[in-house]
Amino acid sequence: MISVPAYLKKFLVATYGAAYKVDFSDELGVLILSTLRKKSTHYYEFKKVANDRAATYEFCISMSFFDKYGCNITADDMTLLAKTIDRWFRNSLYRSAVLNEYHFGIAYKDTINRYLQSYDISEDELNYSTIRRDFNRKKKHIEQTLL
């Protein structure tokens, strides 16, 4: 189970399904398998989940992966997983906005809003102004990379 914000849970469910089976066939599986640890005597400090990561996304692993990689994910690795998934989501959104504006003349705002609507992400879950400020900071780099 991964603790993520509600909007990322919607993205993950739409992209990978409600019950994700971990394997090496996609980037999420590789990421999860790389963070799994075998049971050890090391003490893991429990940290309360932040309010922005109130949702959980469930996944399952096969017995062979369980035996090979383990089943523990540290709190730090859990945070890293959530941040990486958030970066994937945002980078995909930002690349779509830049490409749509360049090739089809679709305004950034329209692409961003439609992208969020396609995953049923509400304004309460992810504020447009927050996304737009982040997009504006990264837009020039994305344009230089893609165009």
Short mmCIF file of N, CA and C in Angstrom, two decimals:
data_model
loop_
_atom_site.label_atom_id
_atom_site.label_comp_id
_atom_site.label_asym_id
_atom_site.label_seq_id
_atom_site.Cartn_x
_atom_site.Cartn_y
_atom_site.Cartn_z
N MET A 1 0.85 -1.17 0.00
CA MET A 1 0.00 0.00 0.00
C MET A 1 0.89 1.24 0.00
N ILE A 2 0.59 2.18 -0.87
CA ILE A 2 1.33 3.43 -0.96
C ILE A 2 0.43 4.57 -0.51
N SER A 3 0.92 5.42 0.37
CA SER A 3 0.18 6.61 0.79
C SER A 3 0.45 7.73 -0.19
N VAL A 4 -0.62 8.22 -0.81
CA VAL A 4 -0.51 9.26 -1.83
C VAL A 4 -1.66 10.26 -1.65
N PRO A 5 -1.53 11.45 -2.23
CA PRO A 5 -2.67 12.37 -2.24
C PRO A 5 -3.83 11.78 -3.03
N ALA A 6 -5.02 12.25 -2.77
CA ALA A 6 -6.23 11.71 -3.41
C ALA A 6 -6.16 11.82 -4.93
N TYR A 7 -5.62 12.93 -5.46
CA TYR A 7 -5.56 13.09 -6.91
C TYR A 7 -4.62 12.07 -7.54
N LEU A 8 -3.54 11.70 -6.84
CA LEU A 8 -2.64 10.68 -7.39
C LEU A 8 -3.26 9.30 -7.34
N LYS A 9 -4.08 9.05 -6.34
CA LYS A 9 -4.77 7.77 -6.30
C LYS A 9 -5.68 7.64 -7.53
N LYS A 10 -6.40 8.70 -7.87
CA LYS A 10 -7.26 8.67 -9.05
C LYS A 10 -6.43 8.43 -10.31
N PHE A 11 -5.29 9.07 -10.40
CA PHE A 11 -4.39 8.88 -11.54
C PHE A 11 -3.91 7.44 -11.61
N LEU A 12 -3.50 6.88 -10.48
CA LEU A 12 -2.99 5.51 -10.45
C LEU A 12 -4.08 4.49 -10.79
N VAL A 13 -5.27 4.69 -10.24
CA VAL A 13 -6.38 3.76 -10.52
C VAL A 13 -6.73 3.81 -12.01
N ALA A 14 -6.78 5.02 -12.58
CA ALA A 14 -7.10 5.14 -14.01
C ALA A 14 -6.00 4.55 -14.89
N THR A 15 -4.75 4.67 -14.46
CA THR A 15 -3.63 4.22 -15.27
C THR A 15 -3.32 2.74 -15.09
N TYR A 16 -3.34 2.26 -13.84
CA TYR A 16 -2.90 0.89 -13.55
C TYR A 16 -4.00 -0.02 -13.01
N GLY A 17 -5.18 0.51 -12.74
CA GLY A 17 -6.26 -0.29 -12.19
C GLY A 17 -6.31 -0.19 -10.67
N ALA A 18 -7.42 -0.68 -10.11
CA ALA A 18 -7.63 -0.57 -8.66
C ALA A 18 -6.69 -1.45 -7.86
N ALA A 19 -6.39 -2.61 -8.36
CA ALA A 19 -5.48 -3.53 -7.66
C ALA A 19 -4.30 -3.82 -8.58
N TYR A 20 -3.22 -3.14 -8.36
CA TYR A 20 -2.05 -3.24 -9.23
C TYR A 20 -1.21 -4.45 -8.85
N LYS A 21 -0.88 -5.26 -9.83
CA LYS A 21 -0.01 -6.41 -9.62
C LYS A 21 1.40 -6.01 -10.04
N VAL A 22 2.30 -6.01 -9.08
CA VAL A 22 3.66 -5.53 -9.30
C VAL A 22 4.47 -6.52 -10.14
N ASP A 23 5.12 -6.01 -11.17
CA ASP A 23 6.10 -6.77 -11.94
C ASP A 23 7.00 -5.77 -12.65
N PHE A 24 7.91 -6.27 -13.46
CA PHE A 24 8.87 -5.40 -14.14
C PHE A 24 8.37 -4.90 -15.49
N SER A 25 7.08 -4.99 -15.78
CA SER A 25 6.57 -4.63 -17.10
C SER A 25 6.36 -3.12 -17.30
N ASP A 26 6.39 -2.34 -16.23
CA ASP A 26 6.23 -0.90 -16.37
C ASP A 26 7.01 -0.17 -15.28
N GLU A 27 7.04 1.15 -15.40
CA GLU A 27 7.86 1.96 -14.49
C GLU A 27 7.39 1.90 -13.04
N LEU A 28 6.09 1.79 -12.80
CA LEU A 28 5.61 1.72 -11.42
C LEU A 28 6.09 0.42 -10.75
N GLY A 29 6.03 -0.67 -11.46
CA GLY A 29 6.50 -1.94 -10.91
C GLY A 29 7.98 -1.90 -10.59
N VAL A 30 8.76 -1.35 -11.49
CA VAL A 30 10.20 -1.24 -11.26
C VAL A 30 10.47 -0.37 -10.04
N LEU A 31 9.76 0.73 -9.93
CA LEU A 31 9.95 1.64 -8.80
C LEU A 31 9.59 0.95 -7.48
N ILE A 32 8.46 0.28 -7.43
CA ILE A 32 8.04 -0.40 -6.19
C ILE A 32 9.01 -1.51 -5.84
N LEU A 33 9.37 -2.32 -6.81
CA LEU A 33 10.28 -3.44 -6.52
C LEU A 33 11.65 -2.95 -6.06
N SER A 34 12.07 -1.79 -6.54
CA SER A 34 13.38 -1.28 -6.12
C SER A 34 13.36 -0.75 -4.68
N THR A 35 12.17 -0.46 -4.15
CA THR A 35 12.09 0.05 -2.78
C THR A 35 11.76 -1.03 -1.75
N LEU A 36 11.37 -2.20 -2.20
CA LEU A 36 11.03 -3.27 -1.25
C LEU A 36 12.28 -3.75 -0.52
N ARG A 37 12.10 -4.07 0.74
CA ARG A 37 13.19 -4.58 1.58
C ARG A 37 12.73 -5.86 2.25
N LYS A 38 13.69 -6.72 2.49
CA LYS A 38 13.38 -7.93 3.26
C LYS A 38 13.26 -7.56 4.72
N LYS A 39 12.54 -8.38 5.45
CA LYS A 39 12.35 -8.15 6.88
C LYS A 39 13.71 -8.17 7.57
N SER A 40 13.90 -7.22 8.46
CA SER A 40 15.17 -7.17 9.19
C SER A 40 14.89 -6.83 10.64
N THR A 41 15.94 -6.80 11.40
CA THR A 41 15.80 -6.45 12.82
C THR A 41 15.92 -4.94 13.01
N HIS A 42 16.13 -4.21 11.91
CA HIS A 42 16.23 -2.75 11.99
C HIS A 42 14.90 -2.18 12.45
N TYR A 43 14.95 -1.20 13.32
CA TYR A 43 13.75 -0.57 13.84
C TYR A 43 13.30 0.52 12.86
N TYR A 44 12.06 0.42 12.41
CA TYR A 44 11.49 1.43 11.53
C TYR A 44 10.59 2.33 12.35
N GLU A 45 10.91 3.61 12.33
CA GLU A 45 10.11 4.56 13.09
C GLU A 45 8.81 4.84 12.34
N PHE A 46 7.69 4.74 13.03
CA PHE A 46 6.40 5.01 12.42
C PHE A 46 6.19 6.52 12.36
N LYS A 47 5.80 7.00 11.20
CA LYS A 47 5.49 8.42 11.03
C LYS A 47 4.05 8.55 10.60
N LYS A 48 3.36 9.47 11.21
CA LYS A 48 1.97 9.71 10.83
C LYS A 48 1.92 10.26 9.41
N VAL A 49 0.97 9.77 8.62
CA VAL A 49 0.83 10.20 7.24
C VAL A 49 0.31 11.63 7.22
N ALA A 50 0.93 12.46 6.41
CA ALA A 50 0.50 13.84 6.28
C ALA A 50 -0.89 13.90 5.67
N ASN A 51 -1.61 14.97 5.96
CA ASN A 51 -2.98 15.13 5.45
C ASN A 51 -3.04 15.11 3.93
N ASP A 52 -2.00 15.61 3.27
CA ASP A 52 -2.02 15.64 1.81
C ASP A 52 -1.83 14.26 1.21
N ARG A 53 -1.48 13.28 2.03
CA ARG A 53 -1.33 11.90 1.53
C ARG A 53 -2.30 10.99 2.29
N ALA A 54 -3.55 11.39 2.33
CA ALA A 54 -4.54 10.65 3.10
C ALA A 54 -5.07 9.42 2.38
N ALA A 55 -4.91 9.35 1.08
CA ALA A 55 -5.41 8.20 0.31
C ALA A 55 -4.32 7.13 0.22
N THR A 56 -4.76 5.91 -0.03
CA THR A 56 -3.79 4.83 -0.22
C THR A 56 -4.10 4.10 -1.51
N TYR A 57 -3.05 3.67 -2.17
CA TYR A 57 -3.17 2.88 -3.40
C TYR A 57 -2.60 1.51 -3.11
N GLU A 58 -3.42 0.49 -3.34
CA GLU A 58 -3.01 -0.86 -3.00
C GLU A 58 -2.38 -1.57 -4.18
N PHE A 59 -1.41 -2.40 -3.86
CA PHE A 59 -0.77 -3.24 -4.88
C PHE A 59 -0.49 -4.59 -4.27
N CYS A 60 -0.28 -5.57 -5.11
CA CYS A 60 0.04 -6.91 -4.62
C CYS A 60 1.27 -7.41 -5.36
N ILE A 61 2.02 -8.27 -4.68
CA ILE A 61 3.20 -8.85 -5.28
C ILE A 61 3.09 -10.37 -5.24
N SER A 62 3.69 -11.02 -6.19
CA SER A 62 3.65 -12.47 -6.23
C SER A 62 4.56 -13.05 -5.15
N MET A 63 4.36 -14.30 -4.85
CA MET A 63 5.19 -14.95 -3.84
C MET A 63 6.66 -14.98 -4.26
N SER A 64 6.91 -15.15 -5.54
CA SER A 64 8.31 -15.19 -5.98
C SER A 64 8.99 -13.83 -5.77
N PHE A 65 8.28 -12.72 -6.06
CA PHE A 65 8.83 -11.40 -5.79
C PHE A 65 8.95 -11.16 -4.29
N PHE A 66 7.98 -11.65 -3.53
CA PHE A 66 8.02 -11.53 -2.08
C PHE A 66 9.29 -12.20 -1.54
N ASP A 67 9.56 -13.42 -2.00
CA ASP A 67 10.74 -14.15 -1.54
C ASP A 67 12.03 -13.47 -1.98
N LYS A 68 12.03 -12.93 -3.19
CA LYS A 68 13.25 -12.35 -3.74
C LYS A 68 13.54 -10.94 -3.21
N TYR A 69 12.52 -10.10 -3.10
CA TYR A 69 12.72 -8.70 -2.77
C TYR A 69 12.23 -8.30 -1.37
N GLY A 70 11.35 -9.08 -0.77
CA GLY A 70 10.80 -8.74 0.53
C GLY A 70 9.49 -8.01 0.41
N CYS A 71 9.02 -7.47 1.53
CA CYS A 71 7.73 -6.78 1.50
C CYS A 71 7.70 -5.50 2.33
N ASN A 72 8.80 -5.10 2.92
CA ASN A 72 8.83 -3.88 3.72
C ASN A 72 9.22 -2.68 2.88
N ILE A 73 8.53 -1.57 3.11
CA ILE A 73 8.88 -0.30 2.50
C ILE A 73 9.02 0.70 3.63
N THR A 74 10.18 1.31 3.75
CA THR A 74 10.41 2.27 4.83
C THR A 74 9.58 3.53 4.60
N ALA A 75 9.42 4.31 5.66
CA ALA A 75 8.66 5.56 5.55
C ALA A 75 9.34 6.52 4.57
N ASP A 76 10.65 6.56 4.59
CA ASP A 76 11.37 7.44 3.65
C ASP A 76 11.16 6.99 2.21
N ASP A 77 11.19 5.67 1.98
CA ASP A 77 10.94 5.16 0.63
C ASP A 77 9.50 5.40 0.21
N MET A 78 8.57 5.33 1.15
CA MET A 78 7.16 5.61 0.85
C MET A 78 7.00 7.06 0.38
N THR A 79 7.68 7.97 1.06
CA THR A 79 7.65 9.37 0.66
C THR A 79 8.27 9.56 -0.71
N LEU A 80 9.38 8.87 -0.95
CA LEU A 80 10.04 8.94 -2.25
C LEU A 80 9.15 8.40 -3.37
N LEU A 81 8.44 7.31 -3.10
CA LEU A 81 7.49 6.76 -4.08
C LEU A 81 6.43 7.79 -4.44
N ALA A 82 5.82 8.38 -3.42
CA ALA A 82 4.75 9.36 -3.66
C ALA A 82 5.28 10.56 -4.45
N LYS A 83 6.47 11.05 -4.12
CA LYS A 83 7.05 12.19 -4.83
C LYS A 83 7.35 11.84 -6.28
N THR A 84 7.87 10.65 -6.51
CA THR A 84 8.20 10.23 -7.87
C THR A 84 6.94 10.09 -8.71
N ILE A 85 5.90 9.49 -8.16
CA ILE A 85 4.64 9.35 -8.89
C ILE A 85 4.05 10.73 -9.19
N ASP A 86 4.15 11.66 -8.24
CA ASP A 86 3.67 13.02 -8.46
C ASP A 86 4.46 13.68 -9.59
N ARG A 87 5.77 13.48 -9.64
CA ARG A 87 6.57 14.04 -10.73
C ARG A 87 6.16 13.46 -12.07
N TRP A 88 5.92 12.14 -12.12
CA TRP A 88 5.46 11.52 -13.37
C TRP A 88 4.17 12.17 -13.84
N PHE A 89 3.23 12.30 -12.92
CA PHE A 89 1.93 12.88 -13.23
C PHE A 89 2.08 14.30 -13.76
N ARG A 90 2.80 15.14 -13.02
CA ARG A 90 2.95 16.54 -13.41
C ARG A 90 3.75 16.69 -14.71
N ASN A 91 4.82 15.93 -14.86
CA ASN A 91 5.61 16.04 -16.09
C ASN A 91 4.79 15.64 -17.31
N SER A 92 3.98 14.62 -17.18
CA SER A 92 3.11 14.21 -18.28
C SER A 92 2.12 15.31 -18.62
N LEU A 93 1.53 15.91 -17.59
CA LEU A 93 0.59 17.01 -17.77
C LEU A 93 1.27 18.19 -18.45
N TYR A 94 2.44 18.57 -17.98
CA TYR A 94 3.13 19.73 -18.53
C TYR A 94 3.59 19.50 -19.97
N ARG A 95 4.08 18.31 -20.27
CA ARG A 95 4.48 18.01 -21.65
C ARG A 95 3.27 18.07 -22.58
N SER A 96 2.13 17.54 -22.11
CA SER A 96 0.90 17.59 -22.92
C SER A 96 0.50 19.03 -23.19
N ALA A 97 0.57 19.89 -22.18
CA ALA A 97 0.18 21.29 -22.35
C ALA A 97 1.08 21.99 -23.36
N VAL A 98 2.38 21.77 -23.26
CA VAL A 98 3.32 22.42 -24.19
C VAL A 98 3.11 21.91 -25.61
N LEU A 99 2.99 20.61 -25.78
CA LEU A 99 2.81 20.04 -27.12
C LEU A 99 1.48 20.44 -27.74
N ASN A 100 0.41 20.44 -26.95
CA ASN A 100 -0.90 20.85 -27.48
C ASN A 100 -0.90 22.31 -27.92
N GLU A 101 -0.23 23.16 -27.16
CA GLU A 101 -0.18 24.58 -27.53
C GLU A 101 0.67 24.76 -28.79
N TYR A 102 1.78 24.07 -28.87
CA TYR A 102 2.69 24.21 -30.02
C TYR A 102 2.09 23.65 -31.31
N HIS A 103 1.55 22.44 -31.24
CA HIS A 103 1.07 21.77 -32.45
C HIS A 103 -0.37 22.14 -32.84
N PHE A 104 -1.22 22.37 -31.85
CA PHE A 104 -2.64 22.56 -32.14
C PHE A 104 -3.20 23.91 -31.70
N GLY A 105 -2.39 24.72 -31.05
CA GLY A 105 -2.85 26.03 -30.60
C GLY A 105 -3.83 25.98 -29.45
N ILE A 106 -3.86 24.89 -28.72
CA ILE A 106 -4.77 24.75 -27.58
C ILE A 106 -4.13 25.45 -26.38
N ALA A 107 -4.88 26.32 -25.74
CA ALA A 107 -4.36 27.09 -24.61
C ALA A 107 -3.92 26.16 -23.47
N TYR A 108 -2.88 26.59 -22.77
CA TYR A 108 -2.37 25.80 -21.65
C TYR A 108 -3.46 25.49 -20.63
N LYS A 109 -4.26 26.49 -20.32
CA LYS A 109 -5.32 26.32 -19.32
C LYS A 109 -6.30 25.22 -19.74
N ASP A 110 -6.68 25.21 -21.01
CA ASP A 110 -7.62 24.20 -21.49
C ASP A 110 -7.03 22.79 -21.38
N THR A 111 -5.77 22.64 -21.78
CA THR A 111 -5.14 21.32 -21.68
C THR A 111 -5.03 20.87 -20.24
N ILE A 112 -4.60 21.76 -19.37
CA ILE A 112 -4.45 21.41 -17.95
C ILE A 112 -5.80 21.00 -17.36
N ASN A 113 -6.82 21.81 -17.61
CA ASN A 113 -8.15 21.49 -17.06
C ASN A 113 -8.70 20.18 -17.62
N ARG A 114 -8.55 19.96 -18.91
CA ARG A 114 -9.04 18.71 -19.50
C ARG A 114 -8.27 17.50 -19.00
N TYR A 115 -6.98 17.66 -18.81
CA TYR A 115 -6.15 16.57 -18.29
C TYR A 115 -6.63 16.19 -16.88
N LEU A 116 -6.85 17.19 -16.05
CA LEU A 116 -7.33 16.92 -14.69
C LEU A 116 -8.73 16.31 -14.72
N GLN A 117 -9.59 16.79 -15.60
CA GLN A 117 -10.94 16.23 -15.72
C GLN A 117 -10.91 14.79 -16.19
N SER A 118 -9.95 14.45 -17.04
CA SER A 118 -9.88 13.07 -17.55
C SER A 118 -9.60 12.06 -16.44
N TYR A 119 -8.99 12.52 -15.36
CA TYR A 119 -8.75 11.65 -14.20
C TYR A 119 -9.73 11.94 -13.07
N ASP A 120 -10.74 12.77 -13.33
CA ASP A 120 -11.76 13.14 -12.34
C ASP A 120 -11.14 13.79 -11.11
N ILE A 121 -10.15 14.64 -11.34
CA ILE A 121 -9.47 15.34 -10.25
C ILE A 121 -10.13 16.70 -10.09
N SER A 122 -10.64 16.94 -8.90
CA SER A 122 -11.37 18.19 -8.63
C SER A 122 -10.41 19.31 -8.22
N GLU A 123 -10.94 20.52 -8.24
CA GLU A 123 -10.19 21.70 -7.83
C GLU A 123 -9.78 21.61 -6.37
N ASP A 124 -10.60 20.97 -5.54
CA ASP A 124 -10.28 20.80 -4.12
C ASP A 124 -9.08 19.88 -3.91
N GLU A 125 -8.94 18.89 -4.78
CA GLU A 125 -7.84 17.93 -4.64
C GLU A 125 -6.52 18.49 -5.17
N LEU A 126 -6.60 19.23 -6.26
CA LEU A 126 -5.41 19.82 -6.86
C LEU A 126 -5.80 21.16 -7.47
N ASN A 127 -5.38 22.20 -6.84
CA ASN A 127 -5.76 23.56 -7.22
C ASN A 127 -5.09 23.95 -8.54
N TYR A 128 -5.88 24.53 -9.45
CA TYR A 128 -5.36 24.93 -10.76
C TYR A 128 -4.23 25.95 -10.61
N SER A 129 -4.38 26.92 -9.71
CA SER A 129 -3.35 27.95 -9.57
C SER A 129 -2.02 27.35 -9.10
N THR A 130 -2.08 26.32 -8.29
CA THR A 130 -0.86 25.64 -7.85
C THR A 130 -0.17 24.97 -9.03
N ILE A 131 -0.96 24.26 -9.82
CA ILE A 131 -0.42 23.58 -11.00
C ILE A 131 0.13 24.61 -11.99
N ARG A 132 -0.58 25.68 -12.20
CA ARG A 132 -0.16 26.69 -13.17
C ARG A 132 1.14 27.36 -12.75
N ARG A 133 1.30 27.67 -11.47
CA ARG A 133 2.55 28.27 -11.01
C ARG A 133 3.72 27.31 -11.22
N ASP A 134 3.51 26.04 -10.89
CA ASP A 134 4.56 25.04 -11.09
C ASP A 134 4.87 24.88 -12.58
N PHE A 135 3.82 24.85 -13.39
CA PHE A 135 3.99 24.75 -14.85
C PHE A 135 4.78 25.93 -15.39
N ASN A 136 4.45 27.14 -14.95
CA ASN A 136 5.14 28.33 -15.43
C ASN A 136 6.64 28.30 -15.09
N ARG A 137 6.98 27.72 -13.94
CA ARG A 137 8.39 27.60 -13.57
C ARG A 137 9.13 26.61 -14.48
N LYS A 138 8.45 25.58 -14.94
CA LYS A 138 9.09 24.51 -15.69
C LYS A 138 8.89 24.60 -17.20
N LYS A 139 8.01 25.48 -17.65
CA LYS A 139 7.62 25.54 -19.06
C LYS A 139 8.80 25.79 -19.99
N LYS A 140 9.65 26.72 -19.66
CA LYS A 140 10.76 27.06 -20.55
C LYS A 140 11.68 25.85 -20.75
N HIS A 141 11.99 25.14 -19.69
CA HIS A 141 12.84 23.95 -19.80
C HIS A 141 12.17 22.88 -20.65
N ILE A 142 10.88 22.67 -20.46
CA ILE A 142 10.14 21.67 -21.23
C ILE A 142 10.14 22.04 -22.71
N GLU A 143 9.91 23.32 -23.01
CA GLU A 143 9.93 23.78 -24.40
C GLU A 143 11.30 23.57 -25.04
N GLN A 144 12.35 23.86 -24.30
CA GLN A 144 13.70 23.67 -24.84
C GLN A 144 13.99 22.19 -25.08
N THR A 145 13.47 21.34 -24.24
CA THR A 145 13.70 19.90 -24.37
C THR A 145 12.88 19.30 -25.50
N LEU A 146 11.61 19.66 -25.58
CA LEU A 146 10.70 19.02 -26.53
C LEU A 146 10.71 19.65 -27.92
N LEU A 147 10.88 20.94 -28.00
CA LEU A 147 10.69 21.64 -29.28
C LEU A 147 11.98 22.03 -29.94
#
